[in-house]
PDB file of C-alpha atoms in Angstrom:
ATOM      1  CA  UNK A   1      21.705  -4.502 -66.603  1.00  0.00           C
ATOM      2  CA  UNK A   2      19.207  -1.892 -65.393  1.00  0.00           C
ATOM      3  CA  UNK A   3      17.643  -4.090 -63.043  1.00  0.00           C
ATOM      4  CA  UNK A   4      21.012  -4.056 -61.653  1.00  0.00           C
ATOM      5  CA  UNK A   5      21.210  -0.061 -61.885  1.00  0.00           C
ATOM      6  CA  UNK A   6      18.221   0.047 -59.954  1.00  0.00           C
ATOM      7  CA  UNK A   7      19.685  -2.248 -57.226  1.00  0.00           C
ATOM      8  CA  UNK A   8      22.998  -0.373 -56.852  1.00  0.00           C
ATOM      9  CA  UNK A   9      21.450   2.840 -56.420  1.00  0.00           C
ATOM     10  CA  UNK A  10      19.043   1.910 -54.177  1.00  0.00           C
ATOM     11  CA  UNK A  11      21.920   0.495 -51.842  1.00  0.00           C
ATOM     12  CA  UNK A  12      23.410   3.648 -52.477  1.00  0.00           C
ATOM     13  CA  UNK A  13      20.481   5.680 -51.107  1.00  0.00           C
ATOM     14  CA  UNK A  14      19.677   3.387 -48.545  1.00  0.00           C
ATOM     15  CA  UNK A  15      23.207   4.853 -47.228  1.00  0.00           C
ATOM     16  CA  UNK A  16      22.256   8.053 -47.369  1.00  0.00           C
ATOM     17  CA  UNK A  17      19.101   7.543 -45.036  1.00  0.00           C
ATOM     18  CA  UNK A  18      19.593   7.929 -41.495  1.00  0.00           C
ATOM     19  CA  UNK A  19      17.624   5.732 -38.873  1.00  0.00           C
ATOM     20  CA  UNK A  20      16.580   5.972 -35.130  1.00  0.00           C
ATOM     21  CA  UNK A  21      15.812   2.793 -33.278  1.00  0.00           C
ATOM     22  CA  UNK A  22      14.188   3.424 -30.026  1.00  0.00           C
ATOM     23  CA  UNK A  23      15.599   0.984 -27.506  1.00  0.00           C
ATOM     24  CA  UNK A  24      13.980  -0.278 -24.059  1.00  0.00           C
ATOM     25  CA  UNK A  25      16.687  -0.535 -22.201  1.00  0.00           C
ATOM     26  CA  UNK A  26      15.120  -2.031 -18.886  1.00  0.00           C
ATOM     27  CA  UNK A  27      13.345  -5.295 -18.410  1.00  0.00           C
ATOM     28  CA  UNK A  28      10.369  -3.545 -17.045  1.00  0.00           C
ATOM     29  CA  UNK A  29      10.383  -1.110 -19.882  1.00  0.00           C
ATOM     30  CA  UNK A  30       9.907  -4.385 -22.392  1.00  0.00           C
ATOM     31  CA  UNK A  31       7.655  -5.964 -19.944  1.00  0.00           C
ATOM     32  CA  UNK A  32       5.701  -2.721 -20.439  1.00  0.00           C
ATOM     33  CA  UNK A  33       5.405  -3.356 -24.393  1.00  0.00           C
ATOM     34  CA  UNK A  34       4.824  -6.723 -24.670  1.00  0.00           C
ATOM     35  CA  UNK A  35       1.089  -6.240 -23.520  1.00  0.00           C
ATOM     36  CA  UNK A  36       1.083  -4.988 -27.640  1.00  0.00           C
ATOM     37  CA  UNK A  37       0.307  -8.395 -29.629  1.00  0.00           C
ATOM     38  CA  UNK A  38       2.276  -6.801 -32.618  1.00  0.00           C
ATOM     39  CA  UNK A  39       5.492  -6.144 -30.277  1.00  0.00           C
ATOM     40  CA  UNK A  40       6.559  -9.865 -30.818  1.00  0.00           C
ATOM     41  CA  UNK A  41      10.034 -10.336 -28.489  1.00  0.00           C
ATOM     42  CA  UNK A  42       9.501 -12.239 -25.488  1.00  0.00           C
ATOM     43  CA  UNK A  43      12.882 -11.974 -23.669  1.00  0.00           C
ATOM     44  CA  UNK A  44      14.513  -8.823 -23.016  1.00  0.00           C
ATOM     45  CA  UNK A  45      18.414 -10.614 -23.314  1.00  0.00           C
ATOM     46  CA  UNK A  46      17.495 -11.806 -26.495  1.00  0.00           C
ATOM     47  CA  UNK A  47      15.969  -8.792 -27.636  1.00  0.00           C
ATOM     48  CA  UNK A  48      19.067  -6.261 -27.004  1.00  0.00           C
ATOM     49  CA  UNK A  49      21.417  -9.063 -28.790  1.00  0.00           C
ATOM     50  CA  UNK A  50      19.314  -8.897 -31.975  1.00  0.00           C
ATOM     51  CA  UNK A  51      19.329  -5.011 -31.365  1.00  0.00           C
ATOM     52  CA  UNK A  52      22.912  -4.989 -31.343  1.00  0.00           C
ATOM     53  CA  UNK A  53      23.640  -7.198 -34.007  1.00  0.00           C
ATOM     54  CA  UNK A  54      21.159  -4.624 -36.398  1.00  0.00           C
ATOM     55  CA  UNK A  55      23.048  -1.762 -35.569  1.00  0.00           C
ATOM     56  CA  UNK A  56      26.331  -3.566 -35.983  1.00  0.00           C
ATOM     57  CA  UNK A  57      24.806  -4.398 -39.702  1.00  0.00           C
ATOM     58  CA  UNK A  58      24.329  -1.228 -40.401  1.00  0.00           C
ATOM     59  CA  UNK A  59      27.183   0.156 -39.271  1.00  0.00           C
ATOM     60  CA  UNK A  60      28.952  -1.977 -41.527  1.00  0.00           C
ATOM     61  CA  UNK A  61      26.368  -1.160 -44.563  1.00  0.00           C
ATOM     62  CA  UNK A  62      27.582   2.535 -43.884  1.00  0.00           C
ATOM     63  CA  UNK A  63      24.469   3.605 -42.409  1.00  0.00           C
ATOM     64  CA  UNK A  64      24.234   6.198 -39.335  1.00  0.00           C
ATOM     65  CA  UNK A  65      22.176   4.937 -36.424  1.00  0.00           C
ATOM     66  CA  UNK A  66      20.791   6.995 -33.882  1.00  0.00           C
ATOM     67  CA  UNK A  67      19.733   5.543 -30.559  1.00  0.00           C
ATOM     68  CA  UNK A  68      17.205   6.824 -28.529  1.00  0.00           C
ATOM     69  CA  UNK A  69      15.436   6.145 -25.047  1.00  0.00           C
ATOM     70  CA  UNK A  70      11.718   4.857 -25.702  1.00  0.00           C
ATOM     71  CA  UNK A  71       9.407   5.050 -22.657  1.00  0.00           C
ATOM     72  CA  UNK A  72       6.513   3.130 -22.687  1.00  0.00           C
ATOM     73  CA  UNK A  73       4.560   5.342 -20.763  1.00  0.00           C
ATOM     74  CA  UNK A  74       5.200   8.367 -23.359  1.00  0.00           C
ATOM     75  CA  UNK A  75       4.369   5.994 -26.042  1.00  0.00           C
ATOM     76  CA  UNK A  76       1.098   5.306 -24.331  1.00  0.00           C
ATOM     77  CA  UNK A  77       0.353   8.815 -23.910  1.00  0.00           C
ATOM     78  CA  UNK A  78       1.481  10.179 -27.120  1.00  0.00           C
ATOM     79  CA  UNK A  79      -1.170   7.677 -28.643  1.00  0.00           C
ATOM     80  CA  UNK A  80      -3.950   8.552 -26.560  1.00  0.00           C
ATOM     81  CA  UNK A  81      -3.030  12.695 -27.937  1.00  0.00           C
ATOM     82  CA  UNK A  82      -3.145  11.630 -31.304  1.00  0.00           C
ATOM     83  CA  UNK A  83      -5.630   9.315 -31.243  1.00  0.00           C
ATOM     84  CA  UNK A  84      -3.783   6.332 -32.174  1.00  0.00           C
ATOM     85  CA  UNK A  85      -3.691   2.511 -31.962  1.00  0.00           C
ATOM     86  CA  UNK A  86      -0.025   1.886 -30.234  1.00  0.00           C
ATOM     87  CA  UNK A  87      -0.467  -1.831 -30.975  1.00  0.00           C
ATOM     88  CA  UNK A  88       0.176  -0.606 -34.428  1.00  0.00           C
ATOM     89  CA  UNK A  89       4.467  -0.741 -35.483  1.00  0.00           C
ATOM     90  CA  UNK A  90       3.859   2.293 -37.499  1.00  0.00           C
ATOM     91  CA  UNK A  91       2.808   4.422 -35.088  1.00  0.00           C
ATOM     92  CA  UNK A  92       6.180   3.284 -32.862  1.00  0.00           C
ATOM     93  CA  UNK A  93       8.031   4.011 -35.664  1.00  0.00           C
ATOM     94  CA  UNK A  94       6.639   7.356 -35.762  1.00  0.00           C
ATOM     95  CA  UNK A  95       6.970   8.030 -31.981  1.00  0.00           C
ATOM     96  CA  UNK A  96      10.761   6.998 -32.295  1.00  0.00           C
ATOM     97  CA  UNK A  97      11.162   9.527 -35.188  1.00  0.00           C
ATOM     98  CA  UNK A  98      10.024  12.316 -32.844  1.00  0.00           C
ATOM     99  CA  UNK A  99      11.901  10.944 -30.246  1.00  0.00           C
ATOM    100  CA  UNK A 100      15.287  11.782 -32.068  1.00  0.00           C
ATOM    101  CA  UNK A 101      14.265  15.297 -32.551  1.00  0.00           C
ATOM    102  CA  UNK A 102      12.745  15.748 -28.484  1.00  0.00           C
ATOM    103  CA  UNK A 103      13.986  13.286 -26.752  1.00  0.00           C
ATOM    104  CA  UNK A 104      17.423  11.528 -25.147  1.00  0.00           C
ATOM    105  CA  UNK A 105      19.275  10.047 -27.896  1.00  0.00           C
ATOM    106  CA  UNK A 106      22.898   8.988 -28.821  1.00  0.00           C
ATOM    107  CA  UNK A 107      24.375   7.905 -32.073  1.00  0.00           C
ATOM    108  CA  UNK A 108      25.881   4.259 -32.461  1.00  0.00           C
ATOM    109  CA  UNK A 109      29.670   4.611 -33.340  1.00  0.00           C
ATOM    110  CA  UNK A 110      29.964   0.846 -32.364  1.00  0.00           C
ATOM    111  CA  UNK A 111      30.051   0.634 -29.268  1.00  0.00           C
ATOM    112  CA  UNK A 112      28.832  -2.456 -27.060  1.00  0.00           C
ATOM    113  CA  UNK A 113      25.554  -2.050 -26.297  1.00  0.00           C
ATOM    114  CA  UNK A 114      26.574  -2.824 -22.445  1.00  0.00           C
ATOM    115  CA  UNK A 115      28.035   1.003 -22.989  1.00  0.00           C
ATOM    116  CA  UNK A 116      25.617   2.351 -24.784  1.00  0.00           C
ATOM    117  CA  UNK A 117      22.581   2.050 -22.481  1.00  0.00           C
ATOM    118  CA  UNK A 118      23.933   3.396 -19.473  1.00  0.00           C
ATOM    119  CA  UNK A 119      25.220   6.343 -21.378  1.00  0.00           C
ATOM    120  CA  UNK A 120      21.885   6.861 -22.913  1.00  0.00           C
ATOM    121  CA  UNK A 121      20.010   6.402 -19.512  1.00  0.00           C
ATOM    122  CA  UNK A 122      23.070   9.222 -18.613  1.00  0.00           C
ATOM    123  CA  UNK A 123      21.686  11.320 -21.343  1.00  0.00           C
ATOM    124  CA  UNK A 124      18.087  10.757 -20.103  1.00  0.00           C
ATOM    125  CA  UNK A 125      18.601  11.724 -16.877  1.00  0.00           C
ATOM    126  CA  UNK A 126      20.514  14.622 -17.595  1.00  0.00           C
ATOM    127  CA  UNK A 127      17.925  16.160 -19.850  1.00  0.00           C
ATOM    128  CA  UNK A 128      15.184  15.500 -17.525  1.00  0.00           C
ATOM    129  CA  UNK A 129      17.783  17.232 -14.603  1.00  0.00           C
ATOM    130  CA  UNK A 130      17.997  20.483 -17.235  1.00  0.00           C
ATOM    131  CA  UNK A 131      13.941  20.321 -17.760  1.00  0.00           C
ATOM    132  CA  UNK A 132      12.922  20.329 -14.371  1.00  0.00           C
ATOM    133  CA  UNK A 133      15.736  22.869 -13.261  1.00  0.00           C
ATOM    134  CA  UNK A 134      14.437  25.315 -15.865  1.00  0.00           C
ATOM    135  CA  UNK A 135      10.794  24.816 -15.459  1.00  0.00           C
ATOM    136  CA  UNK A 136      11.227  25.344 -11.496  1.00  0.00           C
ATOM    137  CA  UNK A 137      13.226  28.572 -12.265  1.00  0.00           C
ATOM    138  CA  UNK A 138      10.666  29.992 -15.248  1.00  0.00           C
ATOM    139  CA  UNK A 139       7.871  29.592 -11.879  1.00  0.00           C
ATOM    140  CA  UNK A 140      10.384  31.864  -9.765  1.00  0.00           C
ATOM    141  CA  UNK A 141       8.423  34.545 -11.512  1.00  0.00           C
ATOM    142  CA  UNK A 142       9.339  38.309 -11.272  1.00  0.00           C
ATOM    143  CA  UNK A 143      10.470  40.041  -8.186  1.00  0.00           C
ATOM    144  CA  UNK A 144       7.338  41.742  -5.797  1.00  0.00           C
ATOM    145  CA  UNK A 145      10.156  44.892  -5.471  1.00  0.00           C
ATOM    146  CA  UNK A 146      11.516  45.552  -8.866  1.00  0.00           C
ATOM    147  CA  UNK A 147       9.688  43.311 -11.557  1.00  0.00           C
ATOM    148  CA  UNK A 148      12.948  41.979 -12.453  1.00  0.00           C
ATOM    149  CA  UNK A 149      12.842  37.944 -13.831  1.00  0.00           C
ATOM    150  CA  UNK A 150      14.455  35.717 -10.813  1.00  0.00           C
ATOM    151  CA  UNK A 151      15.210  32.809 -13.012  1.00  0.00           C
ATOM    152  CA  UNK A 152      16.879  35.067 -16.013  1.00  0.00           C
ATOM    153  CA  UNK A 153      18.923  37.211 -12.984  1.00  0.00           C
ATOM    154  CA  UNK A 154      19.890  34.085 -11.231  1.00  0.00           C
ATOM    155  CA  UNK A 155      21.016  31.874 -14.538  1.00  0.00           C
ATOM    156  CA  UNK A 156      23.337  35.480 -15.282  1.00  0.00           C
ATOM    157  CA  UNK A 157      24.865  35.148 -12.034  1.00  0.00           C
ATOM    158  CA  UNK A 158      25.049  31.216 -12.593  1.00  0.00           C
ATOM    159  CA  UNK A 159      26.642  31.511 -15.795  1.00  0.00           C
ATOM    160  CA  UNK A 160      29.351  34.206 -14.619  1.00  0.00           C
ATOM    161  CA  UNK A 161      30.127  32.814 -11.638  1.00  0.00           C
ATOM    162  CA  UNK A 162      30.934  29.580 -13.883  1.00  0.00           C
ATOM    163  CA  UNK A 163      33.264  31.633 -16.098  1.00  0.00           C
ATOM    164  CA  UNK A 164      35.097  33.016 -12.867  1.00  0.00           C
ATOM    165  CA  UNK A 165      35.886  28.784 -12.017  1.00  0.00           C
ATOM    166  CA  UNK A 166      36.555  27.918 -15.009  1.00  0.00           C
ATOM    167  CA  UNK A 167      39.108  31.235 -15.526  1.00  0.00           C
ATOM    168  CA  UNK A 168      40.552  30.624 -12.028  1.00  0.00           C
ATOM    169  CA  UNK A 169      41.389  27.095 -12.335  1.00  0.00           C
ATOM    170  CA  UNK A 170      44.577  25.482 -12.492  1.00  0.00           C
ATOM    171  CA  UNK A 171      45.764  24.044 -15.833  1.00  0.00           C
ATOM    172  CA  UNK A 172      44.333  20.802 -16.796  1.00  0.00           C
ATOM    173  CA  UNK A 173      41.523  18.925 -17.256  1.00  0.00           C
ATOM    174  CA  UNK A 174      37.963  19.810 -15.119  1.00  0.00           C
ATOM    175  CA  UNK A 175      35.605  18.036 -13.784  1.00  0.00           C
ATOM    176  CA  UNK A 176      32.883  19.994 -11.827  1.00  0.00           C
ATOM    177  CA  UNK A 177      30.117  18.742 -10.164  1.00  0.00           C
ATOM    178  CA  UNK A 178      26.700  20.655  -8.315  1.00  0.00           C
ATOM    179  CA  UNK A 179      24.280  19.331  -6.502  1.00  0.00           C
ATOM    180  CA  UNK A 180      21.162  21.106  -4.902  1.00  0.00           C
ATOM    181  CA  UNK A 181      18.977  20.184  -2.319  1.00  0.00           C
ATOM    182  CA  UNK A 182      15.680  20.747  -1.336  1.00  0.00           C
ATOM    183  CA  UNK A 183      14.068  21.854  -4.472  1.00  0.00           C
ATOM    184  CA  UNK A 184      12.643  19.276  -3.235  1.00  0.00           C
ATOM    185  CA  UNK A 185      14.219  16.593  -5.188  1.00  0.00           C
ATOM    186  CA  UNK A 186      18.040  16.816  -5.153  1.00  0.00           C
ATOM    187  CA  UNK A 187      19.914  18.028  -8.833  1.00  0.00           C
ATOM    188  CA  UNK A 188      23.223  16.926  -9.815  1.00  0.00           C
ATOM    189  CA  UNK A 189      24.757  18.341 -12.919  1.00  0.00           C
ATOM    190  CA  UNK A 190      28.063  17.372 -14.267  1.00  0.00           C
ATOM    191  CA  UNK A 191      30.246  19.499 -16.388  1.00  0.00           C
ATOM    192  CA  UNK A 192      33.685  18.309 -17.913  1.00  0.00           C
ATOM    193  CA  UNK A 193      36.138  21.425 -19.169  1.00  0.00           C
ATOM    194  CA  UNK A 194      39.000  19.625 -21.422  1.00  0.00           C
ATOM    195  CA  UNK A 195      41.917  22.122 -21.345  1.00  0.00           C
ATOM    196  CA  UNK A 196      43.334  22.657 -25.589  1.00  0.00           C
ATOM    197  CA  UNK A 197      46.121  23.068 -26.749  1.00  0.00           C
ATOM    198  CA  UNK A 198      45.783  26.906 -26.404  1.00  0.00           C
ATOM    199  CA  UNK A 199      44.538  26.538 -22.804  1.00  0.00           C
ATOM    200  CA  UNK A 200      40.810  27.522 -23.230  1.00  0.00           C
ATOM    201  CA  UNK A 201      38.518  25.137 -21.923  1.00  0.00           C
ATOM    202  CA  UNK A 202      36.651  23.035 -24.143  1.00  0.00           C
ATOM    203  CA  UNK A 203      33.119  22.016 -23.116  1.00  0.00           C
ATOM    204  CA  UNK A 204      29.926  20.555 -24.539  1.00  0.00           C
ATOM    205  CA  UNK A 205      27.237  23.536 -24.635  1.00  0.00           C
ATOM    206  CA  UNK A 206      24.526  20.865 -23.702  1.00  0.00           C
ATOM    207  CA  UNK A 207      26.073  19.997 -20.364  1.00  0.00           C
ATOM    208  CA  UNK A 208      27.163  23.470 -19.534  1.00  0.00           C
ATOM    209  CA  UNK A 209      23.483  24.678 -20.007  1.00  0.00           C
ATOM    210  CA  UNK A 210      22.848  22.240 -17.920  1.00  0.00           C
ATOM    211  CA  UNK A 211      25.070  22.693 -15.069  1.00  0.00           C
ATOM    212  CA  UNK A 212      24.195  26.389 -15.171  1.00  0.00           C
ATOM    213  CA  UNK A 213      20.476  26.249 -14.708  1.00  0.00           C
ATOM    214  CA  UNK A 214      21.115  23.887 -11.888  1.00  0.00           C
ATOM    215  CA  UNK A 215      23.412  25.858 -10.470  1.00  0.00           C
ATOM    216  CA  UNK A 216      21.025  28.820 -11.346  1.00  0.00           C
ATOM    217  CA  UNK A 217      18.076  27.309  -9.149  1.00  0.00           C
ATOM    218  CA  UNK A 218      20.090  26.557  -6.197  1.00  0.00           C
ATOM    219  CA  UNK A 219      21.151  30.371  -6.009  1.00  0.00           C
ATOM    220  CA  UNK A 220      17.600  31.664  -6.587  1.00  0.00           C
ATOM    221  CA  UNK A 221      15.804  29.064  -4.082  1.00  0.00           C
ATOM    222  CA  UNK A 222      18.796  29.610  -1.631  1.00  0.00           C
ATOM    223  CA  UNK A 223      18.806  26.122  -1.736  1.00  0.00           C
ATOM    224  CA  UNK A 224      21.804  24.051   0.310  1.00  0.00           C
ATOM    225  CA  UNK A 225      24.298  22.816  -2.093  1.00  0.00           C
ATOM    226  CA  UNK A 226      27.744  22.765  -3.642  1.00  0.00           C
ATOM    227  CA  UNK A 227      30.288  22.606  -6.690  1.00  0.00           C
ATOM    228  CA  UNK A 228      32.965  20.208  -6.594  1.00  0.00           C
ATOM    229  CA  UNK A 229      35.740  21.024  -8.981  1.00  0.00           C
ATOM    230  CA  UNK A 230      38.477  18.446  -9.558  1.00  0.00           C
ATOM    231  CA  UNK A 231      41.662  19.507 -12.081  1.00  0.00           C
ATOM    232  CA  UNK A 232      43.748  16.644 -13.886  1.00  0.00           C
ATOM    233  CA  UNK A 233      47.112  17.804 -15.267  1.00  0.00           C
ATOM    234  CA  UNK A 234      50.144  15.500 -16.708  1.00  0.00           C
ATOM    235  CA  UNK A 235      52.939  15.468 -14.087  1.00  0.00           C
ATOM    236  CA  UNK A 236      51.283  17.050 -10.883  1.00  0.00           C
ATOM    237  CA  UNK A 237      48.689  15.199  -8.845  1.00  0.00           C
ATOM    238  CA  UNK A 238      45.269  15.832  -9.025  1.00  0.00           C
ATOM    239  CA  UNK A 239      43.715  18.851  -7.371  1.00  0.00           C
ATOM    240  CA  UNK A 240      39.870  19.032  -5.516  1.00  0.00           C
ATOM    241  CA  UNK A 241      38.065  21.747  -3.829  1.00  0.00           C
ATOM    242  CA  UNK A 242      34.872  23.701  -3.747  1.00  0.00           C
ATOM    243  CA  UNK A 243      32.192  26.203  -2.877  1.00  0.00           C
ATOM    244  CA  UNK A 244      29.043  26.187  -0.518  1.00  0.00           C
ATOM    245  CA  UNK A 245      26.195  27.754  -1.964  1.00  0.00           C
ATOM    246  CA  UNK A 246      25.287  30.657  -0.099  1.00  0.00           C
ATOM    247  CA  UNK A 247      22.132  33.036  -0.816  1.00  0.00           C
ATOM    248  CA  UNK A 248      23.290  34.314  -4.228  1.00  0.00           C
ATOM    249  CA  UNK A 249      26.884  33.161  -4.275  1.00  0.00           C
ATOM    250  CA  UNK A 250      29.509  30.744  -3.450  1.00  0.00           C
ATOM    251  CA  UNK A 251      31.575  30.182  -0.346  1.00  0.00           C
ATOM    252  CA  UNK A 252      34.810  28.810  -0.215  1.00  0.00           C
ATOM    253  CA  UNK A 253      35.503  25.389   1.270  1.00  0.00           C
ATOM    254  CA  UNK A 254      38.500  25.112   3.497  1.00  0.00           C
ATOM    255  CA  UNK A 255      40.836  22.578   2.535  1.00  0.00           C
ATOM    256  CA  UNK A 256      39.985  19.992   5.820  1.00  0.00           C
ATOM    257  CA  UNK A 257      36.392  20.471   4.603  1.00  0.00           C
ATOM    258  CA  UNK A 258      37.163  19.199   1.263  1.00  0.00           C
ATOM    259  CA  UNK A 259      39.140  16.552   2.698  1.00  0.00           C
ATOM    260  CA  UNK A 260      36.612  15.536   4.970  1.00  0.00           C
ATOM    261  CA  UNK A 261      33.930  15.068   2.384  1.00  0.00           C
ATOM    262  CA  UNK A 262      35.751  13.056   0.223  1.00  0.00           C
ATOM    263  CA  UNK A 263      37.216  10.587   2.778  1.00  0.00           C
ATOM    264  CA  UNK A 264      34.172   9.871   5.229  1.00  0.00           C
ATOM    265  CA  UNK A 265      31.719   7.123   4.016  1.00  0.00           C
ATOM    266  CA  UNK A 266      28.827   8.615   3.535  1.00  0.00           C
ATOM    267  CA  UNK A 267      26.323   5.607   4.917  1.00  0.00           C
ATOM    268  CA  UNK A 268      28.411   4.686   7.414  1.00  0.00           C
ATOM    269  CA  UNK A 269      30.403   8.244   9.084  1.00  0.00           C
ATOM    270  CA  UNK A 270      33.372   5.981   8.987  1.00  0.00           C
ATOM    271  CA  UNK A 271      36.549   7.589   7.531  1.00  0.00           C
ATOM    272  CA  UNK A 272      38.113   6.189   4.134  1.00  0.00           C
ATOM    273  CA  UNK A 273      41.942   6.798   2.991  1.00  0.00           C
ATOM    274  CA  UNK A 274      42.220   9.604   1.056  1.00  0.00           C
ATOM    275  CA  UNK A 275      43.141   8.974  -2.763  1.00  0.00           C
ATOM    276  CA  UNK A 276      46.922   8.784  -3.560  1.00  0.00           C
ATOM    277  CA  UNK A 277      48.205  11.829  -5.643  1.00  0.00           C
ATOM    278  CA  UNK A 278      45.492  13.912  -4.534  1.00  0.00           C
ATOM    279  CA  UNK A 279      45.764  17.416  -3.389  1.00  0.00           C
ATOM    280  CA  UNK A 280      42.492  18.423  -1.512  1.00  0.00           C
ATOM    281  CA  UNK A 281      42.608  22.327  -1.053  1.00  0.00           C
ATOM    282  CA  UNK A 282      41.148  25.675  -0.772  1.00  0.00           C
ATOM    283  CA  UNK A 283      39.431  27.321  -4.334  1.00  0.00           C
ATOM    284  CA  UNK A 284      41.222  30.135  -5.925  1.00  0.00           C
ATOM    285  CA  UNK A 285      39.879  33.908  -5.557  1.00  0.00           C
ATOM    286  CA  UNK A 286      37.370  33.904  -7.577  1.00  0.00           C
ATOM    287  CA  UNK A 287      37.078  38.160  -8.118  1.00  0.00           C
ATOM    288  CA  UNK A 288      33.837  39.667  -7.778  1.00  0.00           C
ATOM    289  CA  UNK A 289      32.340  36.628  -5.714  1.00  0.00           C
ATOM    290  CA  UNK A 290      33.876  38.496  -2.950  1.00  0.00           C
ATOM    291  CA  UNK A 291      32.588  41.605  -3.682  1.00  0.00           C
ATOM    292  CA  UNK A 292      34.911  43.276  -5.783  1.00  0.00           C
ATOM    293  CA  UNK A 293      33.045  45.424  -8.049  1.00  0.00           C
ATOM    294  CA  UNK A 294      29.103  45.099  -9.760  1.00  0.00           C
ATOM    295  CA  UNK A 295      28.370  41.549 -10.079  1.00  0.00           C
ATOM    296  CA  UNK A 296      25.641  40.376 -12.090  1.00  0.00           C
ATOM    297  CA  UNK A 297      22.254  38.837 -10.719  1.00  0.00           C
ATOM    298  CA  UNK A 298      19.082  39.946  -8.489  1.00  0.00           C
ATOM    299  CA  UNK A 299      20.684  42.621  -5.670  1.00  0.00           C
ATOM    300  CA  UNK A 300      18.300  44.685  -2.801  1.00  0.00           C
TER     301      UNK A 300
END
């Protein structure tokens, strides 16, 4: 009978421990680890199915799973910092557990894994975009003029100028994109603004910290660039325009430029029919873009 005790509450607790499995989601990723004698899987296919049938497992066993991204190449280097043997599975084990405290991860809510690992690569690539957007704006450095910080100035402007779109828009659902170019590689950032039942936008902090700094690097740099904003409402078709960036603000887009971007192939020049139930226009006024009144940001 206690033996039994003992059994139950250990299922018990094993419920109450979370778990992070760090997943190579590319076959050269796993070609990468297999050079480790102890990292025994020989086929990459067969490896995500046994992944995938684990995490269903525990799923079912009540257990929360967190999935993260595992590089190879970190691995190797995080080894050679700390001096350890990476052929050894306790030592990946305790890079994963790092990784789900630093690094791109996503918790398993059962989901196929055919979902999963592009959203996680999603996730990757997004935190990398945020990284390298704030580390190029932190090297902006302070003004020669005034001493005032060109990355802090610029990510105020960003993050007004964000509340101005987000204010101004339509009702519905957004979607806003911004790319920059030049910087030198190009940065895309993605926000999506769910409209509640009160009509405030509703938006992951993650992403919109995101989206800021990138769009806070294109206006310090003066980089070329734009933001895309696309509204969904029930009952009225969908709207699109946008903004230029221009030194430290946006321009407007004129309707036909909007139009024109979205229905000429990019490779190719060629035009492409423009989406049914689509309204390509001109952005609303967005205030003190244009100058109404102390903005803020870097001025001379």
């Amino acid at each position: 009978m206690a033996h039994t005790d003992h059994q139950t509450m250990r299922r018990v607790l094993r419920r109450e421990i979370a778990g992070t499995i760090g997943l190579l989601t590319d076959e050269h990723d796993f070609r990468a680890m297999r050079r480790y004698r102890s990292f025994t899987f020989d086929d990459h296919a067969t490896y995500l199915r046994q992944v995938e049938d684990l995490l269903k497992t525990r799923a079912l066993q009540g257990i929360h799973t967190t999935v993260a991204l595992f590089d190879p190449q970190e691995y190797a280097e995080y080894c050679a910092a700390k001096d350890l043997d990476p052929d050894v599975p306790a030592h990946r084990t305790r890079f994963t557990a790092e990784l789900a405290t630093t690094g791109p991860t996503l918790p398993y809510e059962g989901q196929p894994l055919a979902d999963l690992v592009p959203a996680l690569v999603d996730e990757a690539v997004r935190q990398a975009t945020w990284e390298y957007a704030a580390t190029l704006l932190a090297r902006l450095g302070a003004c020669a003029t005034c001493g005032e910080d060109l990355g802090r100035a610029a990510f105020a402007r960003a993050s007004d100028l964000l509340v101005r779109i987000l204010d101004t828009a339509p009702p519905g659902n957004r979607h806003l994109v911004c790319s920059v170019t030049g910087t030198p590689e190009t940065l895309v950032a993605v926000l999506h603004a769910d409209q509640t039942a009160n009509g405030t936008p509703a938006f992951d902090e993650a992403e919109a910290l995101e989206f800021t700094t990138v769009l806070a690097l294109g206006l310090a740099t003066h980089s070329p660039g734009g933001l895309v904003m696309r509204t969904t409402a029930q009952g009225a078709p969908d709207r699109i325009y946008g903004w230029r960036l221009r030194r430290d603000g946006l321009e407007p887009l004129t309707a036909g430029e909007v139009f024109d971007a979205y229905c000429t192939d990019v490779e190719s020049g060629d035009l492409i029919s423009p989406e049914s139930g689509v309204d390509y226009s001109e952005p609303p006024h967005l205030g003190q873009e244009e100058g109404e009144g102390p903005r803020p940001g870097h001025h001379h």
